[in-house]
Amino acid sequence: MSSALIDGFGRKIDYVRLSVTDRCDFRCIYCMAEDMTFLPRQRILTLEEIERCAELFVANGVRKIRLTGGEPLTRKGIVGLCEKISAIPGLDELVMTTNGSQLRKYAQPLADAGVKRLNISLDSLCPDKFKAMTRIGDLHQVLDGIQAARAAGFKNLKINSVIIQGHNDDEILALTDYAIENQVDITFIEEMPLGHVGRSRELFSSDQVRDSIAARYALLNSSDSTGGPARYMHLKDYKNTRIGFISPHSHNFCSTCNRVRITVEGKLLLCLGNEHSLDLLALLRRYPLTNEPVLASIQKALGNKPEKHHFSSDGDVQIVRFMNASGG
Ligand code: SAM
Ligand code: SF4
């Protein structure tokens, strides 16, 4: 089996984001409600099913897999799963997005298990604000986790920061300075209207973030791409840090979309901003011994991958799914 996965608009799918859990040890205000109900075990993909999905997609042209969640490091057996996925022939890169809270313990085992890169979320450098944004998180645990990842030899570490007006819009320069000092990239993400998390705020746009940074640092345009939705700029005087922007509202990045998502419930999501999905979990359980019918359904579903998402900038929730369930 090695047929490439091409959608109805001719875009080749070579990147899968796989959510390994909907659970998390944080409750970030833009991602979850304070009081969350998580999925029961029988409704989520087993580790073996996750591995089977990974094998199936890699056999059909996927070259990069990102494990995400929820918080991937809260899933039992995550290191063993990484070992198995990273060993799949044909996969170029296994990477992970994490909130960093458990990296002190897991950075080295993840590196040993073949995880190539980490994106670590960090929205504030002020312990009180960090706690307010994550509702639970301990900033120092995450900062220690980032240092543990550096010590484990991870190259190209990237910080992800969601900027929320009135919460951390005054920390853009501090976060940029932190990225420069630690020689890591940083990507600023516009908040997406996913899930009913009690949003009633103005969007803080990537253009506003860029203007704040430009007040202190000389920024240079760049055509760099990591195959994702981020647009990058360079800092004229600091070569080891790039500034990325993910701007679902202000800059639509759909025309080059090369990805699909698999939720922990086994739903194949064709687009983060739309509800189209395929029930992979049901297919995997219906056909435990053969991938052919599963692949045929995936290829058919790809015909429904929308041309683009339609997030509006008024902050309205258009998608009821929470981000932790989508695999951010
Ligand atoms: N728990 C891990 C973490 O926080 O990095 C991985 C999962 S999290 C859902 C993945 C990314 O999505 C994080 O960088 C987070 O900041 C981002 N995110 C979550 N909800 C978001 C939202 N409503 N809008 C924009 N980004 C969001
Ligand atoms: Fe957890 Fe990540 Fe969502 Fe924060 S953004 S609540 S760390 S899944």
mmCIF file of C-alpha atoms and ligand atoms in Angstrom:
data_model
loop_
_atom_site.group_PDB
_atom_site.id
_atom_site.type_symbol
_atom_site.label_atom_id
_atom_site.label_comp_id
_atom_site.label_asym_id
_atom_site.label_seq_id
_atom_site.Cartn_x
_atom_site.Cartn_y
_atom_site.Cartn_z
ATOM 1 C CA MET A 1 0.000 0.000 0.000
ATOM 2 C CA SER A 2 1.623 3.287 -0.947
ATOM 3 C CA SER A 3 -0.954 5.493 -2.610
ATOM 4 C CA ALA A 4 -0.440 9.140 -1.761
ATOM 5 C CA LEU A 5 -3.172 10.956 0.078
ATOM 6 C CA ILE A 6 -4.368 13.858 -2.065
ATOM 7 C CA ASP A 7 -7.388 16.006 -1.245
ATOM 8 C CA GLY A 8 -10.027 17.407 -3.583
ATOM 9 C CA PHE A 9 -7.947 20.569 -4.146
ATOM 10 C CA GLY A 10 -4.783 18.681 -5.117
ATOM 11 C CA ARG A 11 -3.062 19.214 -1.746
ATOM 12 C CA LYS A 12 -0.845 16.289 -0.740
ATOM 13 C CA ILE A 13 -1.322 15.241 2.868
ATOM 14 C CA ASP A 14 2.075 14.420 4.372
ATOM 15 C CA TYR A 15 1.575 15.622 7.945
ATOM 16 C CA VAL A 16 -0.678 14.145 10.619
ATOM 17 C CA ARG A 17 -1.355 15.610 14.039
ATOM 18 C CA LEU A 18 -2.335 12.831 16.376
ATOM 19 C CA SER A 19 -4.021 13.554 19.678
ATOM 20 C CA VAL A 20 -3.072 10.913 22.222
ATOM 21 C CA THR A 21 -5.300 12.142 25.059
ATOM 22 C CA ASP A 22 -7.958 14.755 25.789
ATOM 23 C CA ARG A 23 -6.741 15.009 29.389
ATOM 24 C CA CYS A 24 -4.402 17.635 30.707
ATOM 25 C CA ASP A 25 -2.751 18.768 33.916
ATOM 26 C CA PHE A 26 -3.556 22.424 32.994
ATOM 27 C CA ARG A 27 -6.858 24.149 32.195
ATOM 28 C CA CYS A 28 -5.733 27.013 29.946
ATOM 29 C CA ILE A 29 -8.446 29.649 29.708
ATOM 30 C CA TYR A 30 -8.480 29.660 25.884
ATOM 31 C CA CYS A 31 -8.494 25.868 25.559
ATOM 32 C CA MET A 32 -10.659 24.345 28.267
ATOM 33 C CA ALA A 33 -13.496 25.146 30.611
ATOM 34 C CA GLU A 34 -12.650 25.107 34.311
ATOM 35 C CA ASP A 35 -14.776 22.052 34.856
ATOM 36 C CA MET A 36 -14.135 19.516 32.113
ATOM 37 C CA THR A 37 -15.555 16.057 31.566
ATOM 38 C CA PHE A 38 -13.077 13.779 29.827
ATOM 39 C CA LEU A 39 -13.784 10.815 27.600
ATOM 40 C CA PRO A 40 -14.134 7.323 29.065
ATOM 41 C CA ARG A 41 -11.367 4.869 28.170
ATOM 42 C CA GLN A 42 -13.428 2.735 25.794
ATOM 43 C CA ARG A 43 -14.164 5.765 23.602
ATOM 44 C CA ILE A 44 -10.529 6.643 22.963
ATOM 45 C CA LEU A 45 -7.964 5.063 20.681
ATOM 46 C CA THR A 46 -5.802 2.463 22.395
ATOM 47 C CA LEU A 47 -2.023 2.823 22.068
ATOM 48 C CA GLU A 48 -2.089 -0.041 19.546
ATOM 49 C CA GLU A 49 -4.772 1.737 17.493
ATOM 50 C CA ILE A 50 -2.758 4.959 17.528
ATOM 51 C CA GLU A 51 0.262 3.015 16.285
ATOM 52 C CA ARG A 52 -1.839 1.344 13.583
ATOM 53 C CA CYS A 53 -3.101 4.752 12.390
ATOM 54 C CA ALA A 54 0.470 6.042 12.272
ATOM 55 C CA GLU A 55 1.630 3.032 10.233
ATOM 56 C CA LEU A 56 -1.276 3.341 7.829
ATOM 57 C CA PHE A 57 -0.679 7.035 7.180
ATOM 58 C CA VAL A 58 3.088 6.660 6.829
ATOM 59 C CA ALA A 59 2.593 3.772 4.395
ATOM 60 C CA ASN A 60 0.564 6.218 2.312
ATOM 61 C CA GLY A 61 2.932 9.142 2.139
ATOM 62 C CA VAL A 62 2.827 10.870 5.527
ATOM 63 C CA ARG A 63 6.340 11.989 6.518
ATOM 64 C CA LYS A 64 5.759 13.905 9.718
ATOM 65 C CA ILE A 65 3.665 13.061 12.769
ATOM 66 C CA ARG A 66 3.041 15.402 15.670
ATOM 67 C CA LEU A 67 1.765 13.956 18.929
ATOM 68 C CA THR A 68 -0.412 16.367 20.825
ATOM 69 C CA GLY A 69 -3.506 16.439 23.020
ATOM 70 C CA GLY A 70 -4.589 17.396 25.681
ATOM 71 C CA GLU A 71 -1.235 17.014 27.289
ATOM 72 C CA PRO A 72 0.515 14.092 25.565
ATOM 73 C CA LEU A 73 2.810 13.468 28.539
ATOM 74 C CA THR A 74 -0.214 12.592 30.715
ATOM 75 C CA ARG A 75 -0.944 9.509 28.580
ATOM 76 C CA LYS A 76 0.399 6.329 30.178
ATOM 77 C CA GLY A 77 2.790 4.519 27.853
ATOM 78 C CA ILE A 78 3.646 7.644 25.851
ATOM 79 C CA VAL A 79 7.390 6.937 25.709
ATOM 80 C CA GLY A 80 6.853 3.399 24.388
ATOM 81 C CA LEU A 81 4.407 4.753 21.816
ATOM 82 C CA CYS A 82 7.017 7.285 20.666
ATOM 83 C CA GLU A 83 9.592 4.499 20.306
ATOM 84 C CA LYS A 84 7.229 2.511 18.102
ATOM 85 C CA ILE A 85 6.091 5.405 15.913
ATOM 86 C CA SER A 86 9.570 6.852 15.404
ATOM 87 C CA ALA A 87 10.730 3.439 14.140
ATOM 88 C CA ILE A 88 8.104 3.253 11.365
ATOM 89 C CA PRO A 89 10.018 3.017 8.075
ATOM 90 C CA GLY A 90 9.416 6.064 5.895
ATOM 91 C CA LEU A 91 8.620 8.522 8.690
ATOM 92 C CA ASP A 92 11.005 11.496 8.609
ATOM 93 C CA GLU A 93 10.047 13.169 11.845
ATOM 94 C CA LEU A 94 8.158 12.403 15.024
ATOM 95 C CA VAL A 95 7.569 15.637 16.949
ATOM 96 C CA MET A 96 5.466 16.665 19.939
ATOM 97 C CA THR A 97 3.616 19.671 21.329
ATOM 98 C CA THR A 98 3.613 19.791 25.123
ATOM 99 C CA ASN A 99 2.878 22.215 27.920
ATOM 100 C CA GLY A 100 6.293 21.333 29.352
ATOM 101 C CA SER A 101 5.055 20.555 32.857
ATOM 102 C CA GLN A 102 6.548 17.061 32.863
ATOM 103 C CA LEU A 103 9.612 17.564 30.709
ATOM 104 C CA ARG A 104 11.948 17.462 33.674
ATOM 105 C CA LYS A 105 11.121 13.767 33.864
ATOM 106 C CA TYR A 106 10.412 13.034 30.197
ATOM 107 C CA ALA A 107 12.770 15.134 28.044
ATOM 108 C CA GLN A 108 15.600 12.580 27.964
ATOM 109 C CA PRO A 109 13.349 9.494 27.536
ATOM 110 C CA LEU A 110 11.555 11.269 24.660
ATOM 111 C CA ALA A 111 14.850 12.116 22.972
ATOM 112 C CA ASP A 112 15.966 8.499 23.417
ATOM 113 C CA ALA A 113 12.639 7.305 21.978
ATOM 114 C CA GLY A 114 13.287 9.167 18.734
ATOM 115 C CA VAL A 115 11.229 12.345 19.183
ATOM 116 C CA LYS A 116 13.043 14.884 17.009
ATOM 117 C CA ARG A 117 11.592 18.222 18.032
ATOM 118 C CA LEU A 118 9.410 19.748 20.739
ATOM 119 C CA ASN A 119 7.054 22.705 20.704
ATOM 120 C CA ILE A 120 6.514 23.923 24.245
ATOM 121 C CA SER A 121 3.679 26.224 25.224
ATOM 122 C CA LEU A 122 4.577 29.206 27.402
ATOM 123 C CA ASP A 123 2.221 32.159 27.659
ATOM 124 C CA SER A 124 3.703 34.117 30.540
ATOM 125 C CA LEU A 125 6.919 34.524 32.492
ATOM 126 C CA CYS A 126 5.177 35.906 35.527
ATOM 127 C CA PRO A 127 4.194 33.111 37.968
ATOM 128 C CA ASP A 128 0.854 34.705 38.924
ATOM 129 C CA LYS A 129 -0.206 35.418 35.368
ATOM 130 C CA PHE A 130 0.963 31.980 34.283
ATOM 131 C CA LYS A 131 -1.217 30.460 36.972
ATOM 132 C CA ALA A 132 -4.154 32.664 35.959
ATOM 133 C CA MET A 133 -3.882 31.630 32.294
ATOM 134 C CA THR A 134 -3.373 27.919 32.924
ATOM 135 C CA ARG A 135 -5.602 27.899 36.055
ATOM 136 C CA ILE A 136 -3.286 25.252 37.594
ATOM 137 C CA GLY A 137 0.167 25.454 36.069
ATOM 138 C CA ASP A 138 3.415 26.145 37.880
ATOM 139 C CA LEU A 139 5.653 28.362 35.775
ATOM 140 C CA HIS A 140 8.901 27.096 37.300
ATOM 141 C CA GLN A 141 8.078 23.528 36.457
ATOM 142 C CA VAL A 142 7.710 24.545 32.794
ATOM 143 C CA LEU A 143 10.869 26.670 32.751
ATOM 144 C CA ASP A 144 12.781 23.732 34.275
ATOM 145 C CA GLY A 145 11.199 21.500 31.636
ATOM 146 C CA ILE A 146 12.474 23.746 28.853
ATOM 147 C CA GLN A 147 15.993 23.576 30.289
ATOM 148 C CA ALA A 148 15.686 19.781 30.570
ATOM 149 C CA ALA A 149 14.757 19.644 26.880
ATOM 150 C CA ARG A 150 17.834 21.705 25.999
ATOM 151 C CA ALA A 151 20.016 19.473 28.175
ATOM 152 C CA ALA A 152 18.591 16.395 26.449
ATOM 153 C CA GLY A 153 19.938 17.806 23.200
ATOM 154 C CA PHE A 154 16.691 18.833 21.507
ATOM 155 C CA LYS A 155 17.520 21.164 18.636
ATOM 156 C CA ASN A 156 15.105 23.706 17.151
ATOM 157 C CA LEU A 157 13.002 24.013 20.280
ATOM 158 C CA LYS A 158 10.024 26.233 19.734
ATOM 159 C CA ILE A 159 7.952 28.173 22.235
ATOM 160 C CA ASN A 160 4.232 28.675 21.469
ATOM 161 C CA SER A 161 2.497 31.671 23.029
ATOM 162 C CA VAL A 162 -1.176 32.495 22.671
ATOM 163 C CA ILE A 163 -1.550 36.220 23.298
ATOM 164 C CA ILE A 164 -4.753 37.270 25.043
ATOM 165 C CA GLN A 165 -5.635 40.894 25.525
ATOM 166 C CA GLY A 166 -5.579 41.893 29.181
ATOM 167 C CA HIS A 167 -3.760 38.718 30.215
ATOM 168 C CA ASN A 168 -0.353 38.594 28.570
ATOM 169 C CA ASP A 169 -0.302 41.217 25.808
ATOM 170 C CA ASP A 170 2.127 43.151 28.011
ATOM 171 C CA GLU A 171 4.573 40.209 27.977
ATOM 172 C CA ILE A 172 5.297 40.001 24.264
ATOM 173 C CA LEU A 173 8.736 41.576 24.640
ATOM 174 C CA ALA A 174 9.582 39.552 27.756
ATOM 175 C CA LEU A 175 8.695 36.336 25.933
ATOM 176 C CA THR A 176 10.733 37.454 22.929
ATOM 177 C CA ASP A 177 13.716 38.232 25.187
ATOM 178 C CA TYR A 178 13.391 34.800 26.795
ATOM 179 C CA ALA A 179 13.449 33.150 23.355
ATOM 180 C CA ILE A 180 16.532 35.145 22.382
ATOM 181 C CA GLU A 181 18.383 34.336 25.621
ATOM 182 C CA ASN A 182 17.644 30.643 25.227
ATOM 183 C CA GLN A 183 18.276 30.608 21.464
ATOM 184 C CA VAL A 184 14.903 29.088 20.637
ATOM 185 C CA ASP A 185 12.205 30.074 18.138
ATOM 186 C CA ILE A 186 8.962 31.572 19.367
ATOM 187 C CA THR A 187 5.593 31.527 17.641
ATOM 188 C CA PHE A 188 2.777 33.830 18.629
ATOM 189 C CA ILE A 189 -0.649 32.329 18.021
ATOM 190 C CA GLU A 190 -3.913 34.190 17.573
ATOM 191 C CA GLU A 191 -6.627 32.749 19.757
ATOM 192 C CA MET A 192 -9.010 30.527 17.810
ATOM 193 C CA PRO A 193 -12.697 30.377 18.665
ATOM 194 C CA LEU A 194 -12.899 26.721 19.665
ATOM 195 C CA GLY A 195 -15.085 25.341 22.446
ATOM 196 C CA HIS A 196 -17.280 27.220 24.907
ATOM 197 C CA VAL A 197 -14.597 28.507 27.231
ATOM 198 C CA GLY A 198 -16.385 31.718 28.196
ATOM 199 C CA ARG A 199 -14.675 34.041 25.718
ATOM 200 C CA SER A 200 -15.776 37.631 25.562
ATOM 201 C CA ARG A 201 -12.685 39.411 24.422
ATOM 202 C CA GLU A 202 -11.200 41.265 21.522
ATOM 203 C CA LEU A 203 -8.816 39.391 19.286
ATOM 204 C CA PHE A 204 -5.176 40.356 19.804
ATOM 205 C CA SER A 205 -3.858 40.098 16.260
ATOM 206 C CA SER A 206 -0.502 38.934 14.970
ATOM 207 C CA ASP A 207 -0.014 42.384 13.465
ATOM 208 C CA GLN A 208 -0.299 43.929 16.933
ATOM 209 C CA VAL A 209 2.246 41.395 18.255
ATOM 210 C CA ARG A 210 4.638 42.187 15.417
ATOM 211 C CA ASP A 211 4.325 45.930 16.059
ATOM 212 C CA SER A 212 5.181 45.438 19.746
ATOM 213 C CA ILE A 213 8.312 43.441 18.861
ATOM 214 C CA ALA A 214 9.307 45.900 16.143
ATOM 215 C CA ALA A 215 9.337 48.665 18.755
ATOM 216 C CA ARG A 216 12.485 47.063 20.238
ATOM 217 C CA TYR A 217 13.962 44.747 17.614
ATOM 218 C CA ALA A 218 14.700 45.061 13.910
ATOM 219 C CA LEU A 219 12.597 42.430 12.166
ATOM 220 C CA LEU A 220 13.338 41.043 8.732
ATOM 221 C CA ASN A 221 10.877 39.278 6.454
ATOM 222 C CA SER A 222 11.680 35.698 5.581
ATOM 223 C CA SER A 223 10.278 33.017 3.350
ATOM 224 C CA ASP A 224 11.129 30.268 5.876
ATOM 225 C CA SER A 225 8.524 27.627 6.317
ATOM 226 C CA THR A 226 8.422 24.594 8.557
ATOM 227 C CA GLY A 227 5.579 23.169 6.511
ATOM 228 C CA GLY A 228 3.066 24.562 8.989
ATOM 229 C CA PRO A 229 0.812 27.589 9.167
ATOM 230 C CA ALA A 230 3.416 29.817 10.843
ATOM 231 C CA ARG A 231 4.928 32.735 8.935
ATOM 232 C CA TYR A 232 8.414 33.546 10.171
ATOM 233 C CA MET A 233 10.419 36.707 10.600
ATOM 234 C CA HIS A 234 14.091 36.976 11.526
ATOM 235 C CA LEU A 235 15.636 39.252 14.118
ATOM 236 C CA LYS A 236 18.331 41.300 12.414
ATOM 237 C CA ASP A 237 20.717 41.081 15.373
ATOM 238 C CA TYR A 238 19.930 37.615 16.735
ATOM 239 C CA LYS A 239 20.402 34.770 14.306
ATOM 240 C CA ASN A 240 19.383 31.929 16.604
ATOM 241 C CA THR A 241 15.800 32.975 17.178
ATOM 242 C CA ARG A 242 12.997 33.251 14.659
ATOM 243 C CA ILE A 243 9.673 34.884 15.383
ATOM 244 C CA GLY A 244 6.669 33.003 14.022
ATOM 245 C CA PHE A 245 3.068 34.070 13.677
ATOM 246 C CA ILE A 246 0.057 31.805 13.390
ATOM 247 C CA SER A 247 -2.810 33.977 12.352
ATOM 248 C CA PRO A 248 -5.942 32.026 11.507
ATOM 249 C CA HIS A 249 -7.986 35.232 11.588
ATOM 250 C CA SER A 250 -5.821 37.763 9.891
ATOM 251 C CA HIS A 251 -3.865 35.612 7.412
ATOM 252 C CA ASN A 252 -5.560 32.599 5.939
ATOM 253 C CA PHE A 253 -3.024 29.779 5.469
ATOM 254 C CA CYS A 254 -5.342 27.158 4.010
ATOM 255 C CA SER A 255 -4.103 27.083 0.423
ATOM 256 C CA THR A 256 -0.935 25.219 1.420
ATOM 257 C CA CYS A 257 -2.538 23.029 4.083
ATOM 258 C CA ASN A 258 -0.843 19.628 4.056
ATOM 259 C CA ARG A 259 -2.279 18.165 7.243
ATOM 260 C CA VAL A 260 -5.096 16.279 8.842
ATOM 261 C CA ARG A 261 -5.784 15.633 12.514
ATOM 262 C CA ILE A 262 -6.771 12.499 14.338
ATOM 263 C CA THR A 263 -8.580 13.148 17.594
ATOM 264 C CA VAL A 264 -8.186 10.871 20.574
ATOM 265 C CA GLU A 265 -11.708 9.601 19.836
ATOM 266 C CA GLY A 266 -10.372 8.424 16.498
ATOM 267 C CA LYS A 267 -12.099 11.068 14.410
ATOM 268 C CA LEU A 268 -10.148 12.046 11.331
ATOM 269 C CA LEU A 269 -10.589 15.819 11.160
ATOM 270 C CA LEU A 270 -9.936 17.262 7.761
ATOM 271 C CA CYS A 271 -9.741 20.861 8.961
ATOM 272 C CA LEU A 272 -9.457 22.426 12.419
ATOM 273 C CA GLY A 273 -12.081 25.018 11.501
ATOM 274 C CA ASN A 274 -14.758 22.668 10.164
ATOM 275 C CA GLU A 275 -16.751 19.763 11.508
ATOM 276 C CA HIS A 276 -16.134 17.343 8.593
ATOM 277 C CA SER A 277 -14.754 14.118 10.005
ATOM 278 C CA LEU A 278 -14.450 10.377 9.503
ATOM 279 C CA ASP A 279 -14.933 7.870 12.314
ATOM 280 C CA LEU A 280 -11.592 6.062 12.130
ATOM 281 C CA LEU A 281 -12.048 4.359 15.497
ATOM 282 C CA ALA A 282 -15.185 2.581 14.246
ATOM 283 C CA LEU A 283 -13.392 1.547 11.041
ATOM 284 C CA LEU A 284 -10.297 0.262 12.857
ATOM 285 C CA ARG A 285 -12.473 -1.830 15.175
ATOM 286 C CA ARG A 286 -14.681 -3.072 12.336
ATOM 287 C CA TYR A 287 -11.673 -4.169 10.260
ATOM 288 C CA PRO A 288 -9.102 -5.332 12.812
ATOM 289 C CA LEU A 289 -7.080 -7.368 10.330
ATOM 290 C CA THR A 290 -7.019 -5.331 7.135
ATOM 291 C CA ASN A 291 -6.301 -1.694 6.389
ATOM 292 C CA GLU A 292 -7.672 -1.679 2.828
ATOM 293 C CA PRO A 293 -11.248 -0.583 3.652
ATOM 294 C CA VAL A 294 -9.938 1.917 6.210
ATOM 295 C CA LEU A 295 -7.661 3.480 3.603
ATOM 296 C CA ALA A 296 -10.458 3.569 1.019
ATOM 297 C CA SER A 297 -12.650 5.499 3.487
ATOM 298 C CA ILE A 298 -9.804 7.908 4.283
ATOM 299 C CA GLN A 299 -9.247 8.613 0.604
ATOM 300 C CA LYS A 300 -12.958 9.201 0.073
ATOM 301 C CA ALA A 301 -13.109 11.506 3.113
ATOM 302 C CA LEU A 302 -10.171 13.552 1.811
ATOM 303 C CA GLY A 303 -12.430 14.561 -1.058
ATOM 304 C CA ASN A 304 -14.384 16.492 1.603
ATOM 305 C CA LYS A 305 -11.399 18.381 3.014
ATOM 306 C CA PRO A 306 -12.657 21.958 2.814
ATOM 307 C CA GLU A 307 -10.775 24.514 0.777
ATOM 308 C CA LYS A 308 -10.446 26.761 3.821
ATOM 309 C CA HIS A 309 -11.648 27.466 7.325
ATOM 310 C CA HIS A 310 -13.983 30.326 8.089
ATOM 311 C CA PHE A 311 -12.961 31.697 11.470
ATOM 312 C CA SER A 312 -14.314 35.189 11.838
ATOM 313 C CA SER A 313 -12.568 37.858 13.851
ATOM 314 C CA ASP A 314 -15.510 38.623 16.129
ATOM 315 C CA GLY A 315 -14.524 35.853 18.552
ATOM 316 C CA ASP A 316 -17.726 33.876 17.938
ATOM 317 C CA VAL A 317 -17.534 30.175 18.597
ATOM 318 C CA GLN A 318 -18.169 28.377 15.360
ATOM 319 C CA ILE A 319 -16.751 25.034 16.429
ATOM 320 C CA VAL A 320 -18.095 23.459 19.560
ATOM 321 C CA ARG A 321 -15.133 21.089 19.939
ATOM 322 C CA PHE A 322 -12.612 22.096 22.580
ATOM 323 C CA MET A 323 -9.034 22.493 21.392
ATOM 324 C CA ASN A 324 -7.829 19.709 23.699
ATOM 325 C CA ALA A 325 -10.180 17.323 21.898
ATOM 326 C CA SER A 326 -9.051 18.464 18.456
ATOM 327 C CA GLY A 327 -5.350 17.999 18.963
ATOM 328 C CA GLY A 328 -4.223 21.616 18.772
HETATM 329 N N1 SAM B 1 -0.994 20.536 25.927
HETATM 330 C C1 SAM B 1 -0.075 20.807 24.889
HETATM 331 C C2 SAM B 1 0.291 22.272 24.856
HETATM 332 O O1 SAM B 1 -0.393 23.080 25.482
HETATM 333 O O2 SAM B 1 1.267 22.612 24.180
HETATM 334 C C3 SAM B 1 -0.527 20.351 23.524
HETATM 335 C C4 SAM B 1 -1.971 20.564 23.164
HETATM 336 S S1 SAM B 1 -2.473 22.247 22.992
HETATM 337 C C5 SAM B 1 -4.166 22.076 22.566
HETATM 338 C C6 SAM B 1 -1.617 22.696 21.498
HETATM 339 C C7 SAM B 1 -1.491 24.171 21.244
HETATM 340 O O3 SAM B 1 -2.764 24.712 21.010
HETATM 341 C C8 SAM B 1 -0.884 24.950 22.384
HETATM 342 O O4 SAM B 1 0.223 25.685 21.903
HETATM 343 C C9 SAM B 1 -1.978 25.880 22.809
HETATM 344 O O5 SAM B 1 -1.467 27.109 23.243
HETATM 345 C C10 SAM B 1 -2.784 26.006 21.550
HETATM 346 N N2 SAM B 1 -4.184 26.378 21.769
HETATM 347 C C11 SAM B 1 -5.082 25.794 22.588
HETATM 348 N N3 SAM B 1 -6.288 26.393 22.492
HETATM 349 C C12 SAM B 1 -6.155 27.391 21.584
HETATM 350 C C13 SAM B 1 -7.031 28.369 21.041
HETATM 351 N N4 SAM B 1 -8.294 28.460 21.404
HETATM 352 N N5 SAM B 1 -6.525 29.211 20.108
HETATM 353 C C14 SAM B 1 -5.221 29.140 19.711
HETATM 354 N N6 SAM B 1 -4.351 28.232 20.182
HETATM 355 C C15 SAM B 1 -4.805 27.376 21.118
HETATM 356 FE FE1 SF4 B 2 -3.786 21.646 28.350
HETATM 357 FE FE2 SF4 B 2 -2.434 22.424 26.203
HETATM 358 FE FE3 SF4 B 2 -5.067 22.923 26.424
HETATM 359 FE FE4 SF4 B 2 -3.392 24.209 27.984
HETATM 360 S S1 SF4 B 2 -3.457 24.346 25.750
HETATM 361 S S2 SF4 B 2 -5.298 23.213 28.644
HETATM 362 S S3 SF4 B 2 -1.830 22.751 28.337
HETATM 363 S S4 SF4 B 2 -4.141 20.963 26.263
#
